[in-house]
Coordinates of C-alpha atoms in Angstrom, one line a residue:
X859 CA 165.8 -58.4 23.2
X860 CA 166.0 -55.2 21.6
X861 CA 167.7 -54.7 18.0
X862 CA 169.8 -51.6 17.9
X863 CA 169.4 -50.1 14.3
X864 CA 173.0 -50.2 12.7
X865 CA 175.6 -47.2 12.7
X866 CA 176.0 -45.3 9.5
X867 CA 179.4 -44.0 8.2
X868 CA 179.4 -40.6 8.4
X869 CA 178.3 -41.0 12.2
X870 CA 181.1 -42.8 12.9
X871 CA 183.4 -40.1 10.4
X872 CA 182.0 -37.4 13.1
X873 CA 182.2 -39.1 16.3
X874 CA 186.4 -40.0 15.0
X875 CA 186.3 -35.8 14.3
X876 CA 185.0 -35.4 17.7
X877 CA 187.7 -37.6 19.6
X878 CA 190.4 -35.5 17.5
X879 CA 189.1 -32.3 18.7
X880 CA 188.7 -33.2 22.2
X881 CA 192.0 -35.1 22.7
X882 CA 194.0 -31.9 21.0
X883 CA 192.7 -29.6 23.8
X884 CA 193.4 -30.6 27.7
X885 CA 191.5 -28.8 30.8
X886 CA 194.1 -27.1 32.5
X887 CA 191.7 -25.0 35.3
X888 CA 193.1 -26.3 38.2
X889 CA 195.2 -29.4 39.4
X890 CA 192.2 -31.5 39.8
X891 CA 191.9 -32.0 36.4
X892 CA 194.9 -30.5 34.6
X893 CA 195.9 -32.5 31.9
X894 CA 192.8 -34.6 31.4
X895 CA 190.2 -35.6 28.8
X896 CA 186.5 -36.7 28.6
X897 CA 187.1 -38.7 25.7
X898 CA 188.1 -42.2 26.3
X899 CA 190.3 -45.1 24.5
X900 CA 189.9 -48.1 25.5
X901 CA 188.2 -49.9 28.4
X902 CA 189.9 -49.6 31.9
X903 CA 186.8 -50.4 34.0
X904 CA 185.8 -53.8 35.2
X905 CA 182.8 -55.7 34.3
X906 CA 179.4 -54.1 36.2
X907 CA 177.0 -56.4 35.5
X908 CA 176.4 -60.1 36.7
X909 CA 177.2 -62.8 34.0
X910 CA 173.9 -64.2 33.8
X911 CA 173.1 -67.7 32.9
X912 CA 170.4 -68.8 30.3
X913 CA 166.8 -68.4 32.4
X914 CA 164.4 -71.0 32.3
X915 CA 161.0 -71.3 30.4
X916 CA 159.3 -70.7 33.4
X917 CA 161.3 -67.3 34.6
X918 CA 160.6 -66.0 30.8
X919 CA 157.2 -66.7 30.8
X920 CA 156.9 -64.6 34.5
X921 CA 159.4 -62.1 33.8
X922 CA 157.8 -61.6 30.3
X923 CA 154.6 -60.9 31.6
X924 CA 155.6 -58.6 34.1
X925 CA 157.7 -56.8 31.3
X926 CA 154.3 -56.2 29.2
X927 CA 152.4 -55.0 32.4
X928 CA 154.8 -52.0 32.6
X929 CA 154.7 -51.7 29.0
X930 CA 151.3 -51.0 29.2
X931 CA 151.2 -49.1 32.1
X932 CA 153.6 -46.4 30.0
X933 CA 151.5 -46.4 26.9
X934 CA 148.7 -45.6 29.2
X935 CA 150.1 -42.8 31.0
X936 CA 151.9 -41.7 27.5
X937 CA 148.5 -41.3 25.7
X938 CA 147.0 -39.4 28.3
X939 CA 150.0 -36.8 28.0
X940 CA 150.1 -37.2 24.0
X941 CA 146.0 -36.4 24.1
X942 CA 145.5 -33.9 27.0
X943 CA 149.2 -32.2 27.4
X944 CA 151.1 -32.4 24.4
X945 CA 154.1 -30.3 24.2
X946 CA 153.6 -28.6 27.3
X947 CA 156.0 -29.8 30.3
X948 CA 153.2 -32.5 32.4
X949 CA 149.9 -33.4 32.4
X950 CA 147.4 -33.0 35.3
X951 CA 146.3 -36.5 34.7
X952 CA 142.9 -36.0 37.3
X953 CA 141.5 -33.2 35.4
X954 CA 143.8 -33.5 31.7
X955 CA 144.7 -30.4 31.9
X956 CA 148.5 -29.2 31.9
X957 CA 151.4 -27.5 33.4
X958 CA 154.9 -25.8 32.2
X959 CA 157.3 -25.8 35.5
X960 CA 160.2 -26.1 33.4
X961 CA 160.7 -23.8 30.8
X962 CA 157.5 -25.1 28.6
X963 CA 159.6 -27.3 26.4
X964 CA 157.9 -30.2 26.5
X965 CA 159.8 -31.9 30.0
X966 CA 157.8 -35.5 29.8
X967 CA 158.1 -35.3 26.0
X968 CA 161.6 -34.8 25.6
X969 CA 162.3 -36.6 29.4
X970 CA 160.4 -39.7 27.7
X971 CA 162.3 -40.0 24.9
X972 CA 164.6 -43.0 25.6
X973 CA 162.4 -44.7 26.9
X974 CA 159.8 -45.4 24.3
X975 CA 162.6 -46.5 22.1
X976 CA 163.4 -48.9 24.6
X977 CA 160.1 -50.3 25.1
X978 CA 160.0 -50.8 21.4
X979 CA 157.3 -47.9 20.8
X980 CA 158.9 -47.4 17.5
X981 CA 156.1 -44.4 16.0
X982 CA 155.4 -42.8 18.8
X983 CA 159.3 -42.5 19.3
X984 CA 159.7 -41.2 15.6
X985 CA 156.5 -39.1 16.0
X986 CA 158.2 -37.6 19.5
X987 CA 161.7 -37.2 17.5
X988 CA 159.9 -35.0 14.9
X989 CA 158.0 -32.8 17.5
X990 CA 161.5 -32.3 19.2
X991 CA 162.5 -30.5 15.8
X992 CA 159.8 -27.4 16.1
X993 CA 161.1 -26.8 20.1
X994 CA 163.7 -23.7 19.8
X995 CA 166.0 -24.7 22.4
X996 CA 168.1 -21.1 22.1
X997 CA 164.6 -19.3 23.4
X998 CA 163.3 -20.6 26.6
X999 CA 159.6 -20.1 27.2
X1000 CA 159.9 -18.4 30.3
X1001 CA 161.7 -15.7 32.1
X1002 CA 164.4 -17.8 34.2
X1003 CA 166.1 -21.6 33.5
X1004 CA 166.4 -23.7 36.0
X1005 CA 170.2 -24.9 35.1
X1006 CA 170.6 -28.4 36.9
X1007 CA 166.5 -29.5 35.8
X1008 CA 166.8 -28.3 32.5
X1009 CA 170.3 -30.1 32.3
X1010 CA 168.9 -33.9 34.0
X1011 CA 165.5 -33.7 32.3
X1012 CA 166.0 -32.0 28.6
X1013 CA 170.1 -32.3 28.3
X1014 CA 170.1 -35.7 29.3
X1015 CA 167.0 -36.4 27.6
X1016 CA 168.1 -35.8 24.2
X1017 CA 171.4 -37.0 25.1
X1018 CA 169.8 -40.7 25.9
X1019 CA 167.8 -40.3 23.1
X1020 CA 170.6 -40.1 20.6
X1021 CA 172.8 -42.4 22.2
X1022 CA 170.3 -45.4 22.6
X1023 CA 169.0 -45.0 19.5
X1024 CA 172.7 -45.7 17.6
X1025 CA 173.1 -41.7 16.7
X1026 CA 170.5 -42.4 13.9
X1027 CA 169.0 -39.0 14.5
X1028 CA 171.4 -35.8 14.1
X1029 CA 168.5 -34.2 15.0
X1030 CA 168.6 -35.0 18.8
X1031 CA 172.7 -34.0 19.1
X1032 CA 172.0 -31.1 16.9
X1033 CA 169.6 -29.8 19.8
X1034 CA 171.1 -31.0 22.5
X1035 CA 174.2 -28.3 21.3
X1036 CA 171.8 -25.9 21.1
X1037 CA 170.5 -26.5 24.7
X1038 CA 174.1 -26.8 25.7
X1039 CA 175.0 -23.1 24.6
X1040 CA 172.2 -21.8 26.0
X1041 CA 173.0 -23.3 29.3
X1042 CA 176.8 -22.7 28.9
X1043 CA 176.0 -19.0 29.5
X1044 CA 175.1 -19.3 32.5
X1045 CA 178.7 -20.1 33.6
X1046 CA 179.5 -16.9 32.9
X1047 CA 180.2 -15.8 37.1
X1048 CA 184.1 -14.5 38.3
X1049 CA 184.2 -18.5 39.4
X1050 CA 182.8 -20.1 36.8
X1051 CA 180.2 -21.5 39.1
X1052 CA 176.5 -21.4 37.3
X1053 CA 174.0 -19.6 39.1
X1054 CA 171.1 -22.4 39.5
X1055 CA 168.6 -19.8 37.8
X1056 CA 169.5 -18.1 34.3
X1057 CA 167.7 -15.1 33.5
X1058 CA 168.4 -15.8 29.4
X1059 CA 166.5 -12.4 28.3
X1060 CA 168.9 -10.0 30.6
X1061 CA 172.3 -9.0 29.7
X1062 CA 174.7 -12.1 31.2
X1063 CA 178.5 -10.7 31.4
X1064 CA 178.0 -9.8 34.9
X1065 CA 176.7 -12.8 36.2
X1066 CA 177.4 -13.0 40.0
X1067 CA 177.7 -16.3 42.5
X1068 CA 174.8 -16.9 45.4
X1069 CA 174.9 -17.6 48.9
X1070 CA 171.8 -21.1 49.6
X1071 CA 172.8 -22.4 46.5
X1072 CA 172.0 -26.3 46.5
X1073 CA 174.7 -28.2 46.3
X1074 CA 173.3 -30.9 43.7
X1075 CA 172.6 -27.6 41.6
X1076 CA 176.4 -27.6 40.9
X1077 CA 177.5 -31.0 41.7
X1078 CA 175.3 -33.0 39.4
X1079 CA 176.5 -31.3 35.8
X1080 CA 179.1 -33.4 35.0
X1081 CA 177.6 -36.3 32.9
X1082 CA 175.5 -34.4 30.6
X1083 CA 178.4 -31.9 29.7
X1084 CA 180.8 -35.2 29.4
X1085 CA 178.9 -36.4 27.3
X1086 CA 177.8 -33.1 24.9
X1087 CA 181.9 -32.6 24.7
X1088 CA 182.5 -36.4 24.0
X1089 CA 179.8 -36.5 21.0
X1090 CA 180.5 -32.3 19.6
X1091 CA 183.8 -31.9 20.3
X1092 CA 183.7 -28.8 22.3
X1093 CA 185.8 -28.6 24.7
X1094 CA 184.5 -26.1 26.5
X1095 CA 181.3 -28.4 28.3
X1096 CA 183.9 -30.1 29.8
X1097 CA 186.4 -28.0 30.7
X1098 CA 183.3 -26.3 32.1
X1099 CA 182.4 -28.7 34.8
X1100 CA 185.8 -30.0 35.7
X1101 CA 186.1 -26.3 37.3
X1102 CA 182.9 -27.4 39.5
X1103 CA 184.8 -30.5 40.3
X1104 CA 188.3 -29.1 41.2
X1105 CA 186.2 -26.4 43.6
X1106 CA 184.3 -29.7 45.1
X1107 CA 187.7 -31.5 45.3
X1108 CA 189.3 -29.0 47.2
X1109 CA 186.7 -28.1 49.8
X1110 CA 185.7 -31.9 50.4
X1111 CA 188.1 -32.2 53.1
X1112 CA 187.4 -28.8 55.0
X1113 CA 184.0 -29.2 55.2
X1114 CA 182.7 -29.4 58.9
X1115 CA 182.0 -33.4 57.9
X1116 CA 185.5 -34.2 55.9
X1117 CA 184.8 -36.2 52.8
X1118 CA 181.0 -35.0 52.9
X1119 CA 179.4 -31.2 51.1
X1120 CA 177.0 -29.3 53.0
X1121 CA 173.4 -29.3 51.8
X1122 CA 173.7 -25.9 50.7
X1123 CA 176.8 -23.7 49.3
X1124 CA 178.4 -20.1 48.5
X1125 CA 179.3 -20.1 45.4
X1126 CA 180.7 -16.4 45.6
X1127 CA 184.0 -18.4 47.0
X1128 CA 183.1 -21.1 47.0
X1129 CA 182.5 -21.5 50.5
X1130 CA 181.4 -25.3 52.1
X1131 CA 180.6 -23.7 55.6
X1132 CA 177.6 -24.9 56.0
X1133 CA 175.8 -27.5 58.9
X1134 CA 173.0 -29.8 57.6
X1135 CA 174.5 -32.7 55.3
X1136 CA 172.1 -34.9 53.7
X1137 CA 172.3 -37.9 50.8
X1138 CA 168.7 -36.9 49.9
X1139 CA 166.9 -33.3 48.6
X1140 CA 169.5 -30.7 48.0
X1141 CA 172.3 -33.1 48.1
X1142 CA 171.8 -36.6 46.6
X1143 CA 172.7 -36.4 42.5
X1144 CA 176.5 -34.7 43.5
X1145 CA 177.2 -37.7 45.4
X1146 CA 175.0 -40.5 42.9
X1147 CA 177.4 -38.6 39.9
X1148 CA 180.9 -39.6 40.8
X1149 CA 181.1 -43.2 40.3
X1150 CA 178.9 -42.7 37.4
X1151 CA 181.0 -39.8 35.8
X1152 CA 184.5 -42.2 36.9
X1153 CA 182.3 -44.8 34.7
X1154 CA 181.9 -42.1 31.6
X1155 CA 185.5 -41.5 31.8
X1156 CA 186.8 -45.4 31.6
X1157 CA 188.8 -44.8 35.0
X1158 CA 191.4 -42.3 33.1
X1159 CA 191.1 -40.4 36.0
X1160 CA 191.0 -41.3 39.6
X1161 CA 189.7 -38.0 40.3
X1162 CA 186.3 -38.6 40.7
X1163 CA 186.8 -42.1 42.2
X1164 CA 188.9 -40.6 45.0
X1165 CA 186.0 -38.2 45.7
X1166 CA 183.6 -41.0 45.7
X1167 CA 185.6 -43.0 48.3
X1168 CA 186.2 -40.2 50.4
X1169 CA 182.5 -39.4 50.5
X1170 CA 181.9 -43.4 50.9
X1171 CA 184.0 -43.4 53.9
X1172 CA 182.5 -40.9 56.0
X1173 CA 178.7 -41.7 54.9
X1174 CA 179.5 -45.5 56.3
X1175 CA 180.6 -43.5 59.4
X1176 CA 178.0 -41.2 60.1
X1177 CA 174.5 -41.1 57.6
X1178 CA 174.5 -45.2 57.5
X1179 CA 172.3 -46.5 60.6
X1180 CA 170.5 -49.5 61.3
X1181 CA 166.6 -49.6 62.5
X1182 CA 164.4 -50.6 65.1
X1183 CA 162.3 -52.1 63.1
X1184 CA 159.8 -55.2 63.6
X1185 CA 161.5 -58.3 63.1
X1186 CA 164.7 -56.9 63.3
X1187 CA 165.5 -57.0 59.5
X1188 CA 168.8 -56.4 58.1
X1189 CA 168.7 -53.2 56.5
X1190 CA 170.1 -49.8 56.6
X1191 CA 168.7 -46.3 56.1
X1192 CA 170.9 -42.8 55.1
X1193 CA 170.0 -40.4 57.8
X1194 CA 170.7 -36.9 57.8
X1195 CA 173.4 -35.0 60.0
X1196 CA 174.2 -31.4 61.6
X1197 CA 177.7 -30.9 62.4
X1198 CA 179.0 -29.9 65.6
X1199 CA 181.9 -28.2 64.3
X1200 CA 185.3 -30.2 62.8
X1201 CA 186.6 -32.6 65.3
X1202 CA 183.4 -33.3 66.6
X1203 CA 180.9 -36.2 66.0
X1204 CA 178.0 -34.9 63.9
X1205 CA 174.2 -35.5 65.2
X1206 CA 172.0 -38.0 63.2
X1207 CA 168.7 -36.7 62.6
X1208 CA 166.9 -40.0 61.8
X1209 CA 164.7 -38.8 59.1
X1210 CA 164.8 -41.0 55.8
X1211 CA 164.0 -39.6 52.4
X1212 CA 162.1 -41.3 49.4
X1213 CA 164.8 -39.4 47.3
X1214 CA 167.9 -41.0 49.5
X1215 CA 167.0 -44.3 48.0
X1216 CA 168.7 -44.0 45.3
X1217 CA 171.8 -44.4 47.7
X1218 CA 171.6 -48.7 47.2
X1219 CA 172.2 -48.3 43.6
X1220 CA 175.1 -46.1 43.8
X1221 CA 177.1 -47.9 46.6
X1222 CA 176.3 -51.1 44.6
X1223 CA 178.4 -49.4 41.2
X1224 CA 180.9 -48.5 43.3
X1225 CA 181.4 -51.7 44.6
X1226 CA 181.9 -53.2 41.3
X1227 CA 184.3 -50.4 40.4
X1228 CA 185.9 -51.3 43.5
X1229 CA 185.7 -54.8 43.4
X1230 CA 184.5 -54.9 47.3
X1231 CA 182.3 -57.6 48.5
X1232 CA 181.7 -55.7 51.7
X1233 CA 180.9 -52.5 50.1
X1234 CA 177.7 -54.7 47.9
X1235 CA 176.8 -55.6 51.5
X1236 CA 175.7 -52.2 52.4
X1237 CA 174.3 -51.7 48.9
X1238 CA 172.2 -54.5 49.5
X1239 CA 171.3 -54.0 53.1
X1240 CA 170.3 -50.2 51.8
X1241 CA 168.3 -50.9 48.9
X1242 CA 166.4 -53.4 51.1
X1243 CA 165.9 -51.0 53.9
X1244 CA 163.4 -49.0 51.3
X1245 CA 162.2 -52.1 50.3
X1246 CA 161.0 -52.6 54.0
X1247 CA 159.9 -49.2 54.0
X1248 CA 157.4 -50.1 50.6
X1249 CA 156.1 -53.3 52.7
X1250 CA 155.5 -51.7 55.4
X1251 CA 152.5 -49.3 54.7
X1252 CA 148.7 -49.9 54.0
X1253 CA 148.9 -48.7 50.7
X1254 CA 152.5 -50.6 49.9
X1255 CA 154.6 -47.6 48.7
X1256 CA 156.8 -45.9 50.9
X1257 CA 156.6 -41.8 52.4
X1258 CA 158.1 -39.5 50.9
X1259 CA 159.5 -38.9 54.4
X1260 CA 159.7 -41.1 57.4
X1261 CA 161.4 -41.3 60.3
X1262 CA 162.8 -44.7 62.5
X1263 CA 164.3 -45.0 65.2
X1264 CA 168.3 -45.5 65.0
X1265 CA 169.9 -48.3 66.8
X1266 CA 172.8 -47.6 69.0
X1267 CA 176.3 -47.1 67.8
X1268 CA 177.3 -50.4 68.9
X1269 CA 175.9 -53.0 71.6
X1270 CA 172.3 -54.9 70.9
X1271 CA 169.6 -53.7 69.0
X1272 CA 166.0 -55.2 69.5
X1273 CA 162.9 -53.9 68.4
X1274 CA 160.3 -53.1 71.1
X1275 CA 156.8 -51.2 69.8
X1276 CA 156.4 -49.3 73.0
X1277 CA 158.7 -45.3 71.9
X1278 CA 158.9 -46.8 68.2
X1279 CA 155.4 -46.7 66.6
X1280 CA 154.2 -43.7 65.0
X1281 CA 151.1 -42.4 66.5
X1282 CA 148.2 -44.4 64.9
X1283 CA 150.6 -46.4 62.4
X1284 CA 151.7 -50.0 63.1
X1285 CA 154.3 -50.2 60.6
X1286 CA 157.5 -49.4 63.2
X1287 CA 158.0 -45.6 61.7
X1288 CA 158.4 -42.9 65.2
X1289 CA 157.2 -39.7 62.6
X1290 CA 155.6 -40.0 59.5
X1291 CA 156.4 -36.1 58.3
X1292 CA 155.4 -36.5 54.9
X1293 CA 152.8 -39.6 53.5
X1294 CA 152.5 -38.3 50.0
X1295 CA 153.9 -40.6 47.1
X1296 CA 155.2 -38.3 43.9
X1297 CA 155.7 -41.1 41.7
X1298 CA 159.4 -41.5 42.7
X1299 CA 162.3 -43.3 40.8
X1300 CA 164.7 -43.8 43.8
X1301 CA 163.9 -46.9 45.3
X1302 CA 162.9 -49.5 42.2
X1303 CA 166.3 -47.1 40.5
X1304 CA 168.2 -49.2 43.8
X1305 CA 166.4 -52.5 43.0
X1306 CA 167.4 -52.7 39.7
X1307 CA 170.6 -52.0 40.0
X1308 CA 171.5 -54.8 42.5
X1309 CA 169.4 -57.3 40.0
X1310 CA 171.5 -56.4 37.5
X1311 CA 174.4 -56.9 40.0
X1312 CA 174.0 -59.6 41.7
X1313 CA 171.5 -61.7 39.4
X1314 CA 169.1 -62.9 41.8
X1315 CA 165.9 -62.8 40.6
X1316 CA 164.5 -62.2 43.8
X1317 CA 165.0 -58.5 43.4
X1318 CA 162.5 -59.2 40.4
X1319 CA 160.0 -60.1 42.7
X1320 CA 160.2 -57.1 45.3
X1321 CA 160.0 -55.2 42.4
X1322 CA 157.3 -56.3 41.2
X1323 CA 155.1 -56.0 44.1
X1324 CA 155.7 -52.3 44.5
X1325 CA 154.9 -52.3 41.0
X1326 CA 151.7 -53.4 41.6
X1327 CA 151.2 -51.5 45.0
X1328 CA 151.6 -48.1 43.2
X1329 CA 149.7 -49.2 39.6
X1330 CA 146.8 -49.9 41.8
X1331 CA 146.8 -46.9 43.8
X1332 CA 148.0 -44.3 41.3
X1333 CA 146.6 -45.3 37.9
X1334 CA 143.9 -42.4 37.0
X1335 CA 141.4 -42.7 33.6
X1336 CA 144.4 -40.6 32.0
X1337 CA 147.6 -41.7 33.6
X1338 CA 148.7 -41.8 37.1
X1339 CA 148.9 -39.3 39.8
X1340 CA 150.5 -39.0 43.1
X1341 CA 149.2 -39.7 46.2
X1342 CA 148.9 -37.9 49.3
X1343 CA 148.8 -40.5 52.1
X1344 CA 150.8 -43.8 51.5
X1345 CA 149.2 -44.9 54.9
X1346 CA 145.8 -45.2 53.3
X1347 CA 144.7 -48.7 51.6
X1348 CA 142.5 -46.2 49.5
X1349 CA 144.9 -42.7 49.6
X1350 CA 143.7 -39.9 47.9
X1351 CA 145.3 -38.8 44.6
X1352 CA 146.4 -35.4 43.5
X1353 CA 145.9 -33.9 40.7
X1354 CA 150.2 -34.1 39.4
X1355 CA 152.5 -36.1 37.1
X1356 CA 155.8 -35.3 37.2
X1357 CA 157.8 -36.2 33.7
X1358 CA 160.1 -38.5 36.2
X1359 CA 157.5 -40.5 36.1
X1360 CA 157.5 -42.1 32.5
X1361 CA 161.5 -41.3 32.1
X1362 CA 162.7 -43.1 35.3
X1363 CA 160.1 -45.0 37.6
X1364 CA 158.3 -46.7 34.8
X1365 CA 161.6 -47.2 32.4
X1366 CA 162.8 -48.8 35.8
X1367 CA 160.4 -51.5 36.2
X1368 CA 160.4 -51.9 32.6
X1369 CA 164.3 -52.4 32.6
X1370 CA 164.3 -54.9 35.7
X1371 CA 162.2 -57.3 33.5
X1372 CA 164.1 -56.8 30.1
X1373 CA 166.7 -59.0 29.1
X1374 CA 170.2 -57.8 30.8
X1375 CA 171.7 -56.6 27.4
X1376 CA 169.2 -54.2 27.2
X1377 CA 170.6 -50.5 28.1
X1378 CA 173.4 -53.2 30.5
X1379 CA 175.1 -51.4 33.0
X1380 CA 178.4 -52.6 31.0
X1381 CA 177.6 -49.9 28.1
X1382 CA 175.7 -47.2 29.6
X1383 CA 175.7 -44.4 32.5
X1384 CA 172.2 -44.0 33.7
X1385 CA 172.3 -40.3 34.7
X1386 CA 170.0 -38.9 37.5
X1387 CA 166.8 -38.9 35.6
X1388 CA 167.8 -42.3 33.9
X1389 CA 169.2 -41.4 30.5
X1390 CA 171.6 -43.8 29.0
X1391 CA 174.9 -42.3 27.9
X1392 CA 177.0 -44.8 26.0
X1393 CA 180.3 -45.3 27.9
X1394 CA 183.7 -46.0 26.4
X1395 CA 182.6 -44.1 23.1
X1396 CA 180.9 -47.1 21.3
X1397 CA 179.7 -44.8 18.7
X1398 CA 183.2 -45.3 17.3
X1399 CA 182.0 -49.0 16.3

């Protein structure tokens, strides 16, 4: 169990400053969110978690083992980046060389953070914390900014830091500000919209919106700037994002798939004109952020829980389908869709995502939130269709990209292999489009969630074989890499580590074998790249 260290007095002093500020100032863009706050009062939310019961000697001893496994498996991959990559944004963990994708700050340094303070990596955690100090977050090391990564992966990242480790180190909020006004600027469009790449060096009052912009580029903001406002008092972060969400509010329903957001938007308008609607790439952390950001808030506003369910409704009508798959196994799978005008029934393009996985967990939260027993149904028949997908491959880890045949809308559904097996593949997959493995969060993310859910252990044990599955199949003599073919019992590796992989997938596993107080889903808001922001203000003691 871990020990939080205890709050000191002028923390507490600032954070009652900070609920002062906010509370004296309300958003007052648009109806959406006139008259609203992101601070918080007092707990409106329900209880998240299961109420777990002492475990056993025996499931300690098991669970405690598996716990140290992971453990190890991070200080491995963490020394390889601390010797061969330090303070550059990933190591090349084949050859230990490096690579700077975003921005050159340091991603899997300052992505990383959280988590070795909560597997207990006390000095490296300090040592980290100091490094953090010489990275000027004002002056980017490269020409452009990638808004929404720099946001999930640095943002959050010091962000999670700060809030799991009790607010013990200024240092970390004091930098995450400075990040924040850097990326504030690029806000500055006629609609307030960011454009997704900030070119910080060139002059920024004329700022204009783009047509192809991603919708998770825009959507998937909300939770870090909560939280910056919550913790600095300005204002500003949030009003900042609420304009985002009263633009998404008021084109969710006239969208060519009411209730759903194109895969791609104008932000000139906005415009939500577009075709192709996905829950994976391009699309999935808008739709994963409105429970969670309903969660930040305590429920004092509906606003993005009314989203949520309007998105819920239409993704049970049309991207939720069940498989052909040997056995006939209960599970579902989020498909993609290309609308056929308003009106009309969209078509389902059965391709399934690595990335879409992360859909289990999120319809699991807002079942709790909801307090549906029918809506943890499809969490858990989701979660479990990308467990099938990990047992179903030589290598046992799932594609990046797959797709399954869809069972009809209604009548009987029986699996036959003759149409439904991918040429040279027995696992039931029609196309494999993409057999690499990039070290993804999304599915264990889903498992996790509905262990700490539901309690049964037996998510422990799914987990832990695709634990071992990708361990034995990614680990390198530095860290791990991805893989290229899934389909392999030997696949090739490639010569990549993403920081994802040490501040989600790993802090996953670790997480579903910790003790459920640690980082529970009662006190914290895991945000797209798994940072823990404290809910409900708890820095206030």
């Amino acid at each position: 169990m871990n020990t939080y260290p205890p709050r000191r007095l002028r923390y507490i002093v600032l954070a009652l400053v900070s609920v002062v500020v906010i509370f004296s100032l309300l958003p007052t863009y648009n109806k959406q969110t006139a008259g609203q706050s992101p601070n918080v009062q007092s707990p409106s939310t329900g209880r998240i978690q299961h109420l777990f019961n002492k475990e056993s000697d025996a499931d300690k001893r098991i669970r405690t083992d598996r716990q140290k496994q992971v453990r190890e498996a991070f200080q491995h991959a963490w020394k390889g980046y601390r010797d061969n990559a330090w303070m550059h944004d990933e190591l090349m963990p084949l050859s230990g060389g490096h690579k700077d994708p975003f921005v050159g700050w340091a991603a899997t340094l300052v992505d990383g953070l959280d988590a070795l303070y909560i597997m207990g990596l006390t000095d490296e955690f300090e040592n980290a914390v100091k490094a953090v100090e010489s990275i000027n977050f004002s002056r980017p090391n490269s020409e452009r900014v990638p808004v929404f990564e720099v946001t999930i992966r640095y943002l959050g990242g010091l962000l999670g830091a700060y809030d799991i480790s009790g607010g013990k180190h200024p240092l970390l909020l004091k930098k995450a500000d400075e990040l924040g006004e850097l990326l504030y600027k690029s806000f500055n469009t006629p609609t307030g919209i960011p454009v997704p790449y900030y070119w910080w060096d060139k002059p920024n009052d004329n700022l204009q919106g783009e047509n192809g912009v991603l919708v998770a580029q825009i959507g998937s903001l909300s939770l870090e700037f909560t939280r910056l406002a919550q913790l600095t008092g300005k204002k500003k972060y949030f009003d900042a994002i609420s304009k985002i969400t009263g633009y998404l509010g008021e084109g969710q329903s006239k969208t060519q798939i009411p209730g759903l957001w194109p895969s791609q938007v104008d932000t000139t308008g906005p415009s939500f004109d577009g075709s192709a609607f996905t829950l994976g790439a391009w699309a999935d952390s808008l739709y994963e952020y409105l429970p969670k950001q309903h969660l930040l808030l305590d429920g004092k506003t509906d606003t993005y829980l009314k989203m949520y369910h309007s998105a819920y409704e239409s993704m049970v009508k049309y991207h939720f389908f069940r498989p052909k798959a040997p056995g006939n196994p209960d599970i579902l799978f989020p498909g993609s869709l290309i609308a056929r005008g308003r009106g009309n029934t969209p078509s389902l393009n059965d391709e399934v995502q690595h990335l879409g996985c992360f859909v289990g967990g999120m319809v699991g939260l807002g079942s709790r939130i909801n307090n549906s027993a029918k809506e943890l149904e499809v969490a858990i028949q989701l979660t479990d269709g990308c467990v099938w997908a990990y047992q179903n491959t030589a290598s046992g880890i799932m594609p990046e990209i797959f797709h399954i045949a869809a069972c009809p809308a209604s009548g009987k559904c029986e699996w036959t292999d003759t149409g439904h097996t991918a040429p040279g593949h027995q696992y039931g997959f029609t196309e494999l489009s993409d057999t690499s493995y990039q070290l993804r969060p999304e599915a264990i993310e889903s498992v996790f969630i509905m262990y700490r859910l539901t309690g049964d252990r037996e998510w422990q044990n799914k987990g832990w074989k695709m634990f071992q599955s990708i361990i034995k199949h990614t680990t390198t003599k530095l860290a791990n890499a991805r893989i290229s073919d899934v389909t392999s019992s030997s696949p090739k590796q490639d010569d990549s580590m993403e920081s994802f992989w040490l501040a989600e997938t790993l802090k996953y596993f670790y997480l579903l074998f910790s003790e459920p107080d640690v980082v529970s889903l009662d006190d914290y808001v895991l945000n797209t790249e798994a940072h823990p922001l404290r809910q409900r203000d708890h820095l206030l003691g």
